[in-house]
Structures are given as C-alpha cells and as structure tokens.
Short mmCIF file of C-alpha atoms in Angstrom, two decimals:
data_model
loop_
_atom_site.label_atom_id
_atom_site.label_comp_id
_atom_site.label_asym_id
_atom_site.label_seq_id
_atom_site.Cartn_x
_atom_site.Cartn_y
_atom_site.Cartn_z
CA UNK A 1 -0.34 39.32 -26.30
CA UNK A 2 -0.92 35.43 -25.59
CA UNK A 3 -4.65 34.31 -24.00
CA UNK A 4 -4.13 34.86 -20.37
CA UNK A 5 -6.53 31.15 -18.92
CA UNK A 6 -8.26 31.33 -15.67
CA UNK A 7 -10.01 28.12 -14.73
CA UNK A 8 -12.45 27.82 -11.93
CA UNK A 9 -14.18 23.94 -11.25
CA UNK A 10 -16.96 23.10 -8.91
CA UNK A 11 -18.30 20.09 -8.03
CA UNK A 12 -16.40 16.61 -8.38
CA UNK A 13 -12.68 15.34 -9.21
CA UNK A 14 -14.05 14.31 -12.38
CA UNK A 15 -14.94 17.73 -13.56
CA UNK A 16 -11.55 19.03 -12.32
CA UNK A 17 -10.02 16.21 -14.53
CA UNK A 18 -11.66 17.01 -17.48
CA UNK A 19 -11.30 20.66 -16.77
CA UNK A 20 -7.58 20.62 -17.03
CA UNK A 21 -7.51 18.30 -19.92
CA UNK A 22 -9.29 20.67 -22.04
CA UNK A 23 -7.24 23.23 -20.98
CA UNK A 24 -4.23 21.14 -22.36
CA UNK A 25 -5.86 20.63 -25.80
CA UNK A 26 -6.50 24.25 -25.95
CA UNK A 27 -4.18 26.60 -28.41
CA UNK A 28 -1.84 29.32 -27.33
CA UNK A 29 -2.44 32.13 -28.99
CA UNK A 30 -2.85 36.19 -29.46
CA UNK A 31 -5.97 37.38 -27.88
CA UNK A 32 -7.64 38.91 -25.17
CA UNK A 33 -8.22 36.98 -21.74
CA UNK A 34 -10.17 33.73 -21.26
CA UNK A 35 -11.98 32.25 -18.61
CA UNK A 36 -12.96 28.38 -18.43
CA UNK A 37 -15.79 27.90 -15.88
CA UNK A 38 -16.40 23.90 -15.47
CA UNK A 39 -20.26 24.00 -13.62
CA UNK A 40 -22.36 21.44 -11.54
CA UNK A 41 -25.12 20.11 -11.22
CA UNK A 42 -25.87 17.37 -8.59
CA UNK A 43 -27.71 19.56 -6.23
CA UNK A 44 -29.69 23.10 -6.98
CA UNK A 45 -27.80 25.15 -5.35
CA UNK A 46 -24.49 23.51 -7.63
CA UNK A 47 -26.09 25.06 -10.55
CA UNK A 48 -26.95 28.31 -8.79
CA UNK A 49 -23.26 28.66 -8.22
CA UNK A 50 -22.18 27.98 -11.46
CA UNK A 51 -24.33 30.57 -12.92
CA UNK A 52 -23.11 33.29 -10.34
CA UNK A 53 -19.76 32.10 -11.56
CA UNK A 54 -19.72 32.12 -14.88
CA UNK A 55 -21.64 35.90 -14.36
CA UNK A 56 -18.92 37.03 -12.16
CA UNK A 57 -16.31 35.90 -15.44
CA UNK A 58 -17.90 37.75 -17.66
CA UNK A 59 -17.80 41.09 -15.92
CA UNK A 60 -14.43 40.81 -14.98
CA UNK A 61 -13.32 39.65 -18.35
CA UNK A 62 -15.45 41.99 -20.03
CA UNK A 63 -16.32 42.63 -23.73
CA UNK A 64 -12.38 41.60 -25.08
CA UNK A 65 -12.99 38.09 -23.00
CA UNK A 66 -14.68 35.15 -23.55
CA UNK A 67 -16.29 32.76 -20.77
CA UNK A 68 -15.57 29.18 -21.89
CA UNK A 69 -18.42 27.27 -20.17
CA UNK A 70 -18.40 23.10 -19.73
CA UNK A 71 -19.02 20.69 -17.32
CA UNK A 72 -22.94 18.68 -16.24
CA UNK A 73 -24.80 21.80 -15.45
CA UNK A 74 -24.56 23.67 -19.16
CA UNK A 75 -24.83 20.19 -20.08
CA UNK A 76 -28.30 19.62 -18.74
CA UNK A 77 -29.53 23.46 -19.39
CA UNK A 78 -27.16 24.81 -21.73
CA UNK A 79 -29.19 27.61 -23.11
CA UNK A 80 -29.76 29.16 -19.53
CA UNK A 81 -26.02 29.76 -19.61
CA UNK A 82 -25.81 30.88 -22.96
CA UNK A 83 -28.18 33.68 -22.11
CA UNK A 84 -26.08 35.16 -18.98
CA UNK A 85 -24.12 37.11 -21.16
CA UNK A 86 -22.88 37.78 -24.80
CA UNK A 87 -19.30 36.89 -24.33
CA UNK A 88 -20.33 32.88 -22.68
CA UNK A 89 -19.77 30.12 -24.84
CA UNK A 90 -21.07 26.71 -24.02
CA UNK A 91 -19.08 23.57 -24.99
CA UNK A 92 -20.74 20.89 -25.88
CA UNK A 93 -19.24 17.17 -27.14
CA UNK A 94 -16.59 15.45 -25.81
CA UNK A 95 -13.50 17.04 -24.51
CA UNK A 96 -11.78 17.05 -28.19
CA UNK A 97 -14.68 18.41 -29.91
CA UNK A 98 -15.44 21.22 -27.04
CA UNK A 99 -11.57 21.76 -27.68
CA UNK A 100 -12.19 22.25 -31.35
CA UNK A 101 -15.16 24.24 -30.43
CA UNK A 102 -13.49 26.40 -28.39
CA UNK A 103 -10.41 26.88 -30.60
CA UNK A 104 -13.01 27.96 -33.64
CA UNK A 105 -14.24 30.57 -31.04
CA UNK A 106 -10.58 31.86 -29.90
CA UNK A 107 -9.41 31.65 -33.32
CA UNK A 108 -6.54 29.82 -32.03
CA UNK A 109 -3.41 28.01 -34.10
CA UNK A 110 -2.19 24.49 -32.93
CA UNK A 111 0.50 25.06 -30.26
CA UNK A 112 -0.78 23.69 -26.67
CA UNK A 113 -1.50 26.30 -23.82
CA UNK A 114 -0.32 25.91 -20.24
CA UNK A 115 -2.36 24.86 -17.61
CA UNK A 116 -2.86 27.56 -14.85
CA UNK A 117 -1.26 26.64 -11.19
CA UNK A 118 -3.75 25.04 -8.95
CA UNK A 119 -3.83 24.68 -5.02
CA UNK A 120 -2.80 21.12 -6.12
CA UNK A 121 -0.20 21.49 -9.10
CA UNK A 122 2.66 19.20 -9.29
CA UNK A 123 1.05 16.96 -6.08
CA UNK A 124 -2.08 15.33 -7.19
CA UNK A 125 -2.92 14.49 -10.39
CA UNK A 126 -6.47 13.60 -11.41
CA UNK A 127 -6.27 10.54 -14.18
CA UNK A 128 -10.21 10.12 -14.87
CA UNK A 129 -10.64 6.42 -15.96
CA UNK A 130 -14.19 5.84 -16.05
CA UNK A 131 -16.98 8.05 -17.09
CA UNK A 132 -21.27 7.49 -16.76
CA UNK A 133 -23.06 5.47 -14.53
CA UNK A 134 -26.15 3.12 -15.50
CA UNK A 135 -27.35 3.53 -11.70
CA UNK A 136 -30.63 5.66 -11.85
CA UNK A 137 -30.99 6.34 -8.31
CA UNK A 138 -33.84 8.10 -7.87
CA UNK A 139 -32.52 11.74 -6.66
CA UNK A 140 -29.28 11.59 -9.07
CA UNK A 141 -29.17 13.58 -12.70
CA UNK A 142 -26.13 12.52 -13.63
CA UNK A 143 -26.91 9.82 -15.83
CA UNK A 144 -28.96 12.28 -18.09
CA UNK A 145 -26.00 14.62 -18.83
CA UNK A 146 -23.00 12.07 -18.46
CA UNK A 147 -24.96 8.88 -20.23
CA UNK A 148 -23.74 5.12 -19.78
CA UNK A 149 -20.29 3.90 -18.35
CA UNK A 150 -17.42 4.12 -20.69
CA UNK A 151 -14.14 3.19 -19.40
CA UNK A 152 -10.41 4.43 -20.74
CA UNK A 153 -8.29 1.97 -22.37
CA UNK A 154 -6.10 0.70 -19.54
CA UNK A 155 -3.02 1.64 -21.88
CA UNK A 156 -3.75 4.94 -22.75
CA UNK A 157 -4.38 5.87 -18.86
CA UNK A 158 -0.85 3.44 -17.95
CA UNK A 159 1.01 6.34 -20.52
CA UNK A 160 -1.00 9.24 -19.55
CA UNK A 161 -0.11 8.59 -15.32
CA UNK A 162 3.40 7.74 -16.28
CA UNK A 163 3.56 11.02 -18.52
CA UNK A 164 2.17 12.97 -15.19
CA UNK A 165 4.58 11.26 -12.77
CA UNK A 166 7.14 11.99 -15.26
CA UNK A 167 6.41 15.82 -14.91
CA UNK A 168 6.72 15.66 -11.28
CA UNK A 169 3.41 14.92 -9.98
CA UNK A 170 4.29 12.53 -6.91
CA UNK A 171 0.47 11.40 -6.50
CA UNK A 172 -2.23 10.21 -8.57
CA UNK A 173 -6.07 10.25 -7.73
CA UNK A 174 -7.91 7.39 -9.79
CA UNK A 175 -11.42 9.29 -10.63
CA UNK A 176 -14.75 8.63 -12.21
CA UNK A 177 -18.22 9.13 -11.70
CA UNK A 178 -18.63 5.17 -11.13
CA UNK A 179 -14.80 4.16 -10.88
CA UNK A 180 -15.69 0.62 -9.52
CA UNK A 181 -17.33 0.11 -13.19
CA UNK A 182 -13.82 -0.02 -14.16
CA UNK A 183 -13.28 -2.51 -17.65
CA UNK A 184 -11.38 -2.32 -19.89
CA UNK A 185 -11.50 -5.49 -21.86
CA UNK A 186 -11.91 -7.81 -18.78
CA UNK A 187 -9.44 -5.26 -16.89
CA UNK A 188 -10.89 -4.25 -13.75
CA UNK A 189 -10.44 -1.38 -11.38
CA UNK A 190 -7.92 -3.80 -9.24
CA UNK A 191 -5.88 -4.75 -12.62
CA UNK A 192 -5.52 -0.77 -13.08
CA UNK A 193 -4.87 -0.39 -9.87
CA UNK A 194 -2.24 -3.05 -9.74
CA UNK A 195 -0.52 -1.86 -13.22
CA UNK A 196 -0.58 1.59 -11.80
CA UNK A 197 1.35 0.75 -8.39
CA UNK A 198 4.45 -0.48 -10.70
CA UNK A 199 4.67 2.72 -12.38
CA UNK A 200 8.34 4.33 -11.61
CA UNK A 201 8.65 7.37 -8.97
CA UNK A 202 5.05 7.55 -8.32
CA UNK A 203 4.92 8.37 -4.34
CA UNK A 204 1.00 7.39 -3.92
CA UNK A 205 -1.94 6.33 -5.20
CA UNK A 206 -5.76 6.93 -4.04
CA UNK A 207 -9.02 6.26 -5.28
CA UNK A 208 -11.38 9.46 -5.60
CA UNK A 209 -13.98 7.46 -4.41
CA UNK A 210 -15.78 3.71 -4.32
CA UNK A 211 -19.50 2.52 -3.70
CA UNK A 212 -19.83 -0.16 -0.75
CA UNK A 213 -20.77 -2.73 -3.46
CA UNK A 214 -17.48 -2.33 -4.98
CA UNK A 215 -15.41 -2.86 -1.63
CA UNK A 216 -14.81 -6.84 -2.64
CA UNK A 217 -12.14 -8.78 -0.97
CA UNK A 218 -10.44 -8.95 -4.10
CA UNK A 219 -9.96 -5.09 -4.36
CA UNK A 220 -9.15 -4.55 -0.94
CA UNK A 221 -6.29 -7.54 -1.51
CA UNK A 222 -4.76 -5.36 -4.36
CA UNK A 223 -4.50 -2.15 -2.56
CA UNK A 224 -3.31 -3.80 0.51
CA UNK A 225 -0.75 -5.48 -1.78
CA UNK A 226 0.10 -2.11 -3.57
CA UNK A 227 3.04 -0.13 -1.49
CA UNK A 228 1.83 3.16 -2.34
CA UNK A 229 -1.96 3.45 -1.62
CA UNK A 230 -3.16 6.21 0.35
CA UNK A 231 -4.86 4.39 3.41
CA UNK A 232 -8.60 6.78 2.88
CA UNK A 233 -11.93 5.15 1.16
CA UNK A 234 -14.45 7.67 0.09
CA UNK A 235 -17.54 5.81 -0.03
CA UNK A 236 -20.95 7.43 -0.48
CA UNK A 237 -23.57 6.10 2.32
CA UNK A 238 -26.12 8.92 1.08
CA UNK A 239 -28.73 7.72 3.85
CA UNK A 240 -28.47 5.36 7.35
CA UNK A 241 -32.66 4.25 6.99
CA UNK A 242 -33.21 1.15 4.82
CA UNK A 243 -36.36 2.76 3.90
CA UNK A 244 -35.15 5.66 2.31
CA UNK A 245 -32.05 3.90 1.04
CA UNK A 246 -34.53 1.57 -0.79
CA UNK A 247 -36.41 4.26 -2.36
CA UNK A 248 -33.34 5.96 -3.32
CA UNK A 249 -32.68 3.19 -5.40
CA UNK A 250 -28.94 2.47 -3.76
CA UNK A 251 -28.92 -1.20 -3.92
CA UNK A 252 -27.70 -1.78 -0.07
CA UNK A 253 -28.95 -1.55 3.39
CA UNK A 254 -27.46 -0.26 5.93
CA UNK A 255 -26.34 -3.87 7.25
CA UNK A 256 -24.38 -4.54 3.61
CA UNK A 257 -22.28 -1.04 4.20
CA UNK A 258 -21.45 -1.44 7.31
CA UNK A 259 -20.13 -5.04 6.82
CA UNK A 260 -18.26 -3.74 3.58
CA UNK A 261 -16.73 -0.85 6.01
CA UNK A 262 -15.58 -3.38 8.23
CA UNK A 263 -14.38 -5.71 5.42
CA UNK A 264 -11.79 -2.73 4.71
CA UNK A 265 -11.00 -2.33 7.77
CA UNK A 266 -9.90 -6.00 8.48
CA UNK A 267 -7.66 -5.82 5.09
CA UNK A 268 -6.52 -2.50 5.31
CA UNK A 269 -5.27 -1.30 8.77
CA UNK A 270 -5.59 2.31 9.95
CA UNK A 271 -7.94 2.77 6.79
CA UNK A 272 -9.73 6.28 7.00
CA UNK A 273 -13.30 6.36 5.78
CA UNK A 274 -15.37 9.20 4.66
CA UNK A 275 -18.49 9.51 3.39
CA UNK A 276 -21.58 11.21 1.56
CA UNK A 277 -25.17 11.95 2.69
CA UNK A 278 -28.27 13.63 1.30
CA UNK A 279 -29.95 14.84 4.20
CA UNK A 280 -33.74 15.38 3.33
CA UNK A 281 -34.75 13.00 0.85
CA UNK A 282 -38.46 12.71 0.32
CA UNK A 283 -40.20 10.71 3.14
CA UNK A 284 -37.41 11.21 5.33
CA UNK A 285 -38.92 12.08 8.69
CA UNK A 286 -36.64 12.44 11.96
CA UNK A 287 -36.59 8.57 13.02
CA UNK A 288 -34.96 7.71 9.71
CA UNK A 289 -32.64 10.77 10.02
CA UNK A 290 -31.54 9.73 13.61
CA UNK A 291 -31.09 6.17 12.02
CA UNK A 292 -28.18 8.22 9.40
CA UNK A 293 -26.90 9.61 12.45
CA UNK A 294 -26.82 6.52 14.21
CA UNK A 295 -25.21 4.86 11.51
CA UNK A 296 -22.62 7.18 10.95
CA UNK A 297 -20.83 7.55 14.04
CA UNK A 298 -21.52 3.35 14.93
CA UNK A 299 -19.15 3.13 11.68
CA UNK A 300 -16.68 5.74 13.02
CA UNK A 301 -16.65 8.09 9.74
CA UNK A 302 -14.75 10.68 10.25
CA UNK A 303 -15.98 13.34 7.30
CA UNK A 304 -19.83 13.56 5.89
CA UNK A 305 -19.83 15.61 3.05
CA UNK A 306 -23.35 16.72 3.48
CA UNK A 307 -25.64 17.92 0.59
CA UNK A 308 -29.22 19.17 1.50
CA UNK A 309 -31.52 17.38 -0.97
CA UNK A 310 -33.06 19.15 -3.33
CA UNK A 311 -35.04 18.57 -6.70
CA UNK A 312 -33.55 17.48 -9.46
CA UNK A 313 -35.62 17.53 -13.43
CA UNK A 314 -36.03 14.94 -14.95
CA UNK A 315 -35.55 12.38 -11.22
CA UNK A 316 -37.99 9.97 -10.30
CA UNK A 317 -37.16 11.76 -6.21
CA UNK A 318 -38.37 15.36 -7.87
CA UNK A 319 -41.99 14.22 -8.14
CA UNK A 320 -42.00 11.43 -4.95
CA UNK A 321 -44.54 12.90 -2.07
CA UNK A 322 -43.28 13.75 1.63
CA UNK A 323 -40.99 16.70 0.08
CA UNK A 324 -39.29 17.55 3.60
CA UNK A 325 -39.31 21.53 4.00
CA UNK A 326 -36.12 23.96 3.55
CA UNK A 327 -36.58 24.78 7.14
CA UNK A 328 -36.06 21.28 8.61
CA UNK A 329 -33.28 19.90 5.79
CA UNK A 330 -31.22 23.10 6.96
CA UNK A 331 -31.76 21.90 11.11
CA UNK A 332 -31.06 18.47 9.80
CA UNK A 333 -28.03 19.60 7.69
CA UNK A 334 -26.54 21.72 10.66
CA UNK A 335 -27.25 18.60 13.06
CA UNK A 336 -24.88 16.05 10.65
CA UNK A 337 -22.34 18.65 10.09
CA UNK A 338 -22.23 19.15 13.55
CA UNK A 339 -21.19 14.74 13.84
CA UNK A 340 -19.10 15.26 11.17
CA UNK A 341 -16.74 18.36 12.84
CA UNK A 342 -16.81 15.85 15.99
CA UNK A 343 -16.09 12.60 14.49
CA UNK A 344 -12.90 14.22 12.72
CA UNK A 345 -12.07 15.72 15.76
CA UNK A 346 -11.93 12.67 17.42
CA UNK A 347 -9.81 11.30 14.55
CA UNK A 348 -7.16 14.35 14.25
CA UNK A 349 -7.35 13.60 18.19
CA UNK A 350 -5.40 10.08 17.86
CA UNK A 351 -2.73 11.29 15.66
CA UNK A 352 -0.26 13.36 18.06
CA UNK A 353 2.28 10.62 19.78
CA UNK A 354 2.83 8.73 16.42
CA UNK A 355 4.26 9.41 12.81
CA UNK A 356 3.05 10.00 9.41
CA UNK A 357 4.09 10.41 6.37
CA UNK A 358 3.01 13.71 4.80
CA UNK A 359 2.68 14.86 0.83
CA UNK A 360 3.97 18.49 1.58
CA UNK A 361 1.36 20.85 -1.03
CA UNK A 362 2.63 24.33 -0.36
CA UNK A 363 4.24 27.05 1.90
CA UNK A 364 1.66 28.66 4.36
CA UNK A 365 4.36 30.61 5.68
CA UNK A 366 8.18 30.24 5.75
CA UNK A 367 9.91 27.47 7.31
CA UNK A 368 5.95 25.85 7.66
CA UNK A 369 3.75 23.41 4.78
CA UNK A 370 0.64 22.15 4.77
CA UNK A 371 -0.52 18.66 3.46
CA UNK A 372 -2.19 15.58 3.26
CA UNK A 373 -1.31 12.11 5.04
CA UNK A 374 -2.11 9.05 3.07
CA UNK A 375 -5.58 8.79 5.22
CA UNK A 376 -6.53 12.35 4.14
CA UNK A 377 -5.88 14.42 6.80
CA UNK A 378 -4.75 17.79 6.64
CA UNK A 379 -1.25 18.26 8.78
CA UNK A 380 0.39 21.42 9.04
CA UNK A 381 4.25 20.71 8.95
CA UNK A 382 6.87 22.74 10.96
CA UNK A 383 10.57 22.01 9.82
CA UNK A 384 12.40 21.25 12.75
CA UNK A 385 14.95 23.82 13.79
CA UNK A 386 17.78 20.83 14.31
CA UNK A 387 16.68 18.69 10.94
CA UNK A 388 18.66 18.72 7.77
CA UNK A 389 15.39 17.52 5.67
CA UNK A 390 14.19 20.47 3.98
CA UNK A 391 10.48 20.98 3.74
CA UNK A 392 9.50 21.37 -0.22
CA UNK A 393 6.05 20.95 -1.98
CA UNK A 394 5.53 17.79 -3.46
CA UNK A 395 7.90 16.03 -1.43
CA UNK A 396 6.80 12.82 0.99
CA UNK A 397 8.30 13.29 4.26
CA UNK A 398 7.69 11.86 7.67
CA UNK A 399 5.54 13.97 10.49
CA UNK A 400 5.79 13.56 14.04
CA UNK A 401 2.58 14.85 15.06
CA UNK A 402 2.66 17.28 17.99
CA UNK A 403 -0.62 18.90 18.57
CA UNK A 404 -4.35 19.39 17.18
CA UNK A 405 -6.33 22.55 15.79
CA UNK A 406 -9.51 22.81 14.62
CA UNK A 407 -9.12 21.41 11.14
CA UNK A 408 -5.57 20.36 10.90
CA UNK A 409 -3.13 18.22 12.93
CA UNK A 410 0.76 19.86 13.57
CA UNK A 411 3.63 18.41 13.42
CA UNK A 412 7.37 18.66 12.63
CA UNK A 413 9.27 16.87 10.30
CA UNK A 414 11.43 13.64 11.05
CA UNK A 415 13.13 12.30 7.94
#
C-alpha cells in the first residue's frame, strides 16, 4: 500500500508554498499513512493551533502513522512539538534537507509523491521568491526562525512558474515573507514581475502581499504595464497612531501610507486594498486605537485581517510596559472586525450593474462556481440558462454581477 499524504498549513502563503514543495520532493512509497502539519507562529494563539493540530494528526493517524511537522513554530520551539506524541517528527533545514529527513524517517525510495488536492489546486499557484526579512519590528519573531532575506534566482522561479502554468495552473501568487526585498543580481521585484507577465497561457498574476515602502512609482508602472495583474494590494498597516507605529519599529507614519495608498490608486485604477493590523500593541490606549480606525476607513480598505497582539519570546514588544489586557484587545478586536465586515460590504455593494472577470475555483453546487475577481473578491457564479460558455474551474470568464450576500457578490456568466 502507497503513503496515503494529508497536508494541513496555517498561517501565511509562504508556508503553504513551502508546504507543497516538500510534499513534491517527498518519495512514494509502501507504508502506512502520513500527515504533514506546516505550523505558525506570528501570534500565540498560531502556535496554540498548531499544536492542537499536529495532536489531532497523531490520533487519527495513530501508531502505523507518522506526523511530519515543519513550518516557523517547530522552528522556534521544536522540542515542544516533538514531545506531543511518539509518532511527530520535526523537520528541520531547508526544504531539501527536511525532505531527506523525512524520507530517512518513511524509509522512502526516489520516485516523487503527489501533492494532495487543495481548495486551490490547478487555480493559484504559490511561487515563493523571497524568503527572511532584516526588519526587527519590535512585536515580529519571524526574523529569529526565518533569518536574513534570501531571494530565488530569477531563472529558476521564470522555469518553475512556467512548469506550473504548464500543468494548468491559470494564476500565480508571487509570495515571500518580505517580497519587495526582491534581488536577484540587481533584478528587482518589478524585473520578476515584468519577466513573469510574458510567460505563455498564464491568465493572472498577484502579489501575496507588499509593505507601503515598497509601493514606488516604478512598481506600480510595471504592474499597470503588465496585462494580467490582479487589480488587489495586500499591504500591512499593522497600526493607524504614529506613536505606536514608531515603537513598532515600521518605518512609516501614517501620512507616508496613506500617500503610498493613494499613489496606487492614481496608477492603478479600481485597485482593491487590504490590509493588516495588530490591535493591542503595548501602550496602545483607545485614542491611538480610534486613530487605526480612523485611518482605516479614511483610506477605504476594504478587509483588516486583524490579529490580537500578543507576546512574542525573544521581541523587544514582549518586555515593553503598558501590556493592554485580554479583555480590552478582544473589545478592540471585535470593534475593527466589525469596520472591516462594513467596509467590504460597502465594496461588494458597488459591484452589481457592471462586469468582472472571474477565476472560476470549484463547483458549490451544479450549474453554480465560486471564485475570485482580479481585486479579490469572492463572486458566486450562476451559468446562465441561455449561455453557451460553460462554467469550469480554473477557467477566466466574465461575471455580470447581479446581487450581494453577506460575503460574496452573485452573478451570471457573460462570455
């Protein structure tokens, strides 16, 4: 009997990209089942989920199993992992020597295994070209368990997205943990971006995600040049108060982000922008909350992923005075979330009346898809009773929208 692989990922695109390329370099071979848990570690409560999942494996799997366990969190602790359970292995290394690790383990032979089907397979297609980040702000442990930037040669990634387009994925998501520290021997991130746009029968391109300093008019000239980029910046605002965005260490005020959101706006028309905030930084009383609030809606955001802050070892933020209690970062939390579900609201709001084009994902029912526009909003997709243009995943297809839900716009297809 071959290995049956189950994969489960949390935290960012990154981890998801280096998730499934281990899972390529792993063997097929006789065994019993395996489970490859990829864990976080950016907040607390990250970590506390990747222990409860990499617990939950190793029941299910049981004694003939083995947990496969990677990613920043076993990283940072990687004995407090270990000890869940006597069938958990921790990778450590690169992904080609936690690949030889794990193939020592397994006992495996040489033939590559297949990746498992993901909400996502054969439509996006992660290609991680950066990895580190020689930030240091004061709350973030991610330099300690991903060190200093490295970049990808520009080459290898040109083959590797060419290779994935080739196997029919239609989209490609650019991803790092700092992907505007893009270089590859004087290459930038716009020079990828630019050799990636030429790259036959790709549908669309999008960047995971981009810090305000790295929105620079020559950037934004590229992707507006580029035919295929997804109209959506992610860019992490992680607090509206200069104060607190001073002692986070984020190299902006509030004044710089805004003008850099409005700088992509002016190049790139229709741009949707989302955004990250920590919501209870220490020192952060309710003025310089309200001033995050502010911000975000004055700079019409239309998602906060919101993380409540919590301590982090190792952080100059763990050990700062003014640590704001659970009780009030949960009120605060509820408060932004609260924005967030209106601001998108607002945004789904303007889309019935017009087209879009729509990457279809999968079948929620028959005759009906769901995907994702090139802004990044979730459409569900009725094929029209009269249309010859049949609805199938991974195909681009224009959406009239017709109505809104609560998290999705509807619409039929057009051509």
């Amino acid at each position: 009997m071959k290995h049956k692989l189950d994969m489960h990922v949390l935290g960012c695109k990154v981890n998801y990209a280096d998730a499934r390329r281990l899972l390529e370099l792993l063997p097929d071979a006789d065994g019993g089942p395996v489970a490859l848990v990829a864990t976080c570690c950016v907040t607390a409560e990250g970590e506390k989920q990747s222990r409860k999942h990499v617990r939950r494996a190793s029941r299910r799997l049981g004694g003939a199993g083995t947990v496969l366990v990677t990613g920043c969190a076993s990283r940072l602790h990687p004995q407090s992992f270990r000890d869940l359970a006597d069938n958990v292995v921790v990778l450590e290394g690169d992904i080609g020597e936690a690949a030889r690790q794990a193939g020592g383990v397994l006992k495996q032979a040489s033939a590559p295994a297949k990746v498992p089907a993901a909400p996502d397979a054969r439509t996006r297609y992660f290609l991680k070209v950066q990895d580190g980040c020689a930030n240091h702000c004061s709350y973030c442990v991610i330099p300690q368990v991903r060190g200093r930037p490295r970049s990808l040669p520009l080459d290898a990634l040109l083959d590797e997205a060419a290779a994935a387009v080739d196997r029919g994925y239609p989209e490609l998501v650019v991803s790092g943990i700092n992907v505007g520290a893009y270089n590859d021997a004087g290459a930038g991130l716009a020079g990828l971006l630019a050799r990636l746009s030429r790259i036959d029968g790709l549908l669309r391109l999008r960047l995971s995600s981009i810090e305000a300093l790295d929105i620079t008019p020559g950037l934004l000239q590229e992707l507006a040049a580029s035919g295929i980029f997804a109209r959506h910046l992610h860019v992490p605002l992680q607090s509206g108060d200069d104060r607190v965005l001073a002692d986070m260490g984020r190299r902006y005020d509030r004044r710089l982000f805004a003008e850099r959101l409005e700088l992509a706006r002016g190049t790139l028309p229709g741009v949707n922008i989302t955004t990250d905030v920590i919501v209870g930084y220490p020192g952060e009383d309710e003025q310089a909350f309200r001033n995050t609030l502010e911000l975000v809606e004055a700079a019409d955001i239309t998602r906060v992923h919101v993380f409540g802050y919590s301590q982090r070892p190792g952080t100059a933020a763990a050990t700062r005075p003014g640590q704001v209690p659970p009780d009030i970062i949960r009120e605060r939390s509820l408060r932004l979330r609260e924005l967030s579900d209106r601001l998108g609201e607002a945004h789904r709001r303007r889309k019935p009346g017009g087209t879009s084009e729509i990457l279809l994902e999968s079948a929620v029912e028959p005759g009906r898809f769901t995907g994702l526009s090139g802004d990044y909003t979730r459409f569900v997709v009725d094929e029209a009773a009269d249309n010859a243009v049949k609805p199938a995943a991974g195909k681009l297809v224009t959406v009239a929208a017709t109505e809104v839900t609560a998290d999705a716009v509807m619409g039929k297809v057009v051509t």
